[in-house]
Amino acid sequence: MITMEKIVSLSKRRGFIFPACDIYGGLANAYSYGPYGVELKNNIKKLWWEMFVHQREDIVGIDGPIMLNPKLWEASGHTTGFNDAMVDCKKCKKRFRADHLVQEATGKDMEGELEVMTKVLKEQEVKCPECGTSDWTEVRNFNMMFKTKMNGVDGDIYLRPETAGAIFVEFKNIIDSMRIKLPFGIAQIGKAFRNEIVAGNFIFRTREFEQMEIEYFINPKVKWEPLFKKWLKLQEEFTIALGANKKDLRYYEHPQEKLSHYSKKTVDIEYKFPFGFSELFGLAHRGDFDLSQHSKFSNTKLDYLDAETNERFIPHVLEPTFGVDRALLVALLSAYHEEKTKDGVRIVMKFPKKLAPVKVAIFPLLRNKPKLVKKAKEIFNDLKEDFVCEFDDNGNIGKRYRRQDEIGTPYCLTVDFDSLDKEDVTVRDRDTMKQERIKIKELKDYLKDKL
Ligand code: GAP
């Protein structure tokens, strides 16, 4: 069975993800991506950008700042409304998400109902998960945006709590500078920050994370339901491309009474994590709320002129949103395999080849035979022009295979004594462990074909 412990342990052991600032005692829920983690993360972002920007004529990309004009967050409602309900244990002083405690105790979603939640915690004597007592403060709202100061700017500014804001404020620049017609989308990948009350679960919920978001603008008169369906399908396709199994996905549609007044429909794409089904990605119909609000607060017209009908209107928007870190967690969980072999259990990360951090590993059979090392180095230098490669001459071949299996390298090449005469190498396949001899001059084409 795959557990979070196994993923956390492999991530640290093999250089995917480390708890950040370990030498200073860490910082709660902050993680650093190690050498293989950053490759995997870049490959996930590249896959997304290819699928949603490069492969499409109707979506363009941007890269906006993390710190934006604070008026933007007033317009979007974040300064007043971007809150989590929190409650403190009076005994151990730990802080928790009140809605999560109440949901666990009652099975009911009481998000936003502060007084009711205070009552439930008290009357049902819900126990503190940390110290086991039941002595709670009142449930209060807690704004999740991080504040800071900027030279030359009066008042507070914020680290963006989502990338979407930076997209809406460039709507006018995009329609003025690009020859683009509705329906069209603007995509962005970048960091977001939320002062979350975090309950562990590794990189699932952190205070600093990355999002990949698209604002897809449509004419308010078009039928949006088929487009909404199409976007959900695309989000599912992307999740499958991460290596996920369709049976581990399910959809949660937010009930009408919980929807924001401007939203026609919001669906969470949930994944079966080891700690239960939880939100992976989301899709929301946000109406014209964002453009209307930014138009009002900035005194700038953010409408669209339909050249064919000569009509001016504020477009509606569909917002498919993806968390990079959650995507990466799904890639790790889906790739993790334990297989019984004659030498014991083999741990192998069966990443889709496109996502594998290293594509090819090149080994000389023995590190103390200069001719083998020279030949292997020549092959490494040639292949690294086209593929992310790793040269490894450390330990016996079995150990080297094990290391590469655990980082998910699809192909390992071994240069042995025969290679010197016959100009060929052994190529070992990660998934089947089958080996075949391939001529050195044919290696590039062979690998291009496979990867
Ligand atoms: N613009 C819409 C928006 O931000 P969201 O559901 O709050 O919607 C979108 O966030 C996605 O960002 C989530 O589906 C999740 O993948 C990711 N995400 C949100 N909060 C996160 C956190 N604290 N840590 C890691 N990922 C997070």
Coordinates of C-alpha atoms and ligand atoms in Angstrom, one line a residue, residues 78 82 144 161-165 168 192-196 198 202-215 235 254 266 268-269 279-284 286 319-327, ligand 1:
H78 CA -9.9 39.2 -0.9
F82 CA -10.5 35.6 1.9
M144 CA -5.1 34.4 4.7
P161 CA -3.0 34.6 -2.8
E162 CA -3.7 33.3 -6.3
T163 CA -2.3 33.9 -9.7
A164 CA -5.7 34.7 -11.2
G165 CA -5.6 38.4 -10.1
F168 CA -7.6 39.9 -14.9
A192 CA 0.9 32.1 -4.6
F193 CA 0.9 32.6 -0.9
R194 CA -1.7 31.9 1.8
N195 CA -1.3 32.1 5.5
E196 CA -3.1 28.8 5.9
V198 CA -1.9 23.9 7.9
F202 CA 3.4 17.2 3.1
I203 CA 3.2 19.4 0.0
F204 CA -0.6 19.1 -0.2
R205 CA -1.2 22.3 1.7
T206 CA 1.6 24.8 2.2
R207 CA 1.7 28.5 2.7
E208 CA 3.8 29.1 -0.4
F209 CA 2.9 27.1 -3.5
E210 CA 2.5 27.3 -7.2
Q211 CA -0.6 27.5 -9.4
M212 CA -1.2 27.0 -13.1
E213 CA -4.4 29.0 -13.9
I214 CA -6.3 29.9 -17.0
E215 CA -9.0 32.6 -17.3
Q235 CA -8.4 18.8 -16.7
H254 CA -20.3 22.8 -4.9
T266 CA -17.9 25.2 -9.4
D268 CA -13.5 20.4 -7.6
I269 CA -11.6 17.6 -9.2
E279 CA -9.3 18.7 -3.9
L280 CA -6.6 18.4 -6.6
F281 CA -7.8 21.0 -9.2
G282 CA -10.9 23.1 -9.7
L283 CA -13.1 24.6 -12.3
A284 CA -15.4 27.6 -11.8
R286 CA -17.1 33.2 -12.4
E319 CA -11.5 29.4 -14.6
P320 CA -9.7 26.1 -14.7
T321 CA -7.2 26.1 -11.9
F322 CA -4.4 23.6 -11.1
G323 CA -2.0 23.4 -8.2
V324 CA 1.6 22.5 -9.3
D325 CA 2.5 21.0 -5.9
R326 CA -0.6 18.8 -5.8
A327 CA 0.0 17.8 -9.4
Ligands
GAP1 N1 -8.1 31.2 -8.6 C1 -8.9 30.1 -8.0 C2 -8.2 29.5 -6.9 O1 -7.1 30.0 -6.4 P1 -8.3 27.5 -5.2 O2 -9.2 26.3 -5.1 O3 -8.2 28.4 -3.9 O4 -8.8 28.4 -6.4 C3 -6.6 26.5 -6.8 O5 -6.9 27.1 -5.6 C4 -5.7 25.3 -6.7 O6 -4.5 25.7 -6.0 C5 -6.2 24.2 -5.8 O7 -7.1 23.3 -6.5 C6 -5.0 23.5 -5.4 O8 -4.5 22.6 -6.4 C7 -4.0 24.6 -5.2 N2 -3.9 25.1 -3.8 C8 -4.7 25.9 -3.2 N3 -4.3 26.1 -1.9 C9 -3.1 25.4 -1.8 C10 -2.2 25.3 -0.7 N4 -2.3 25.9 0.4 N5 -1.1 24.5 -0.9 C11 -0.9 23.9 -2.1 N6 -1.8 24.0 -3.1 C12 -2.8 24.8 -3.0

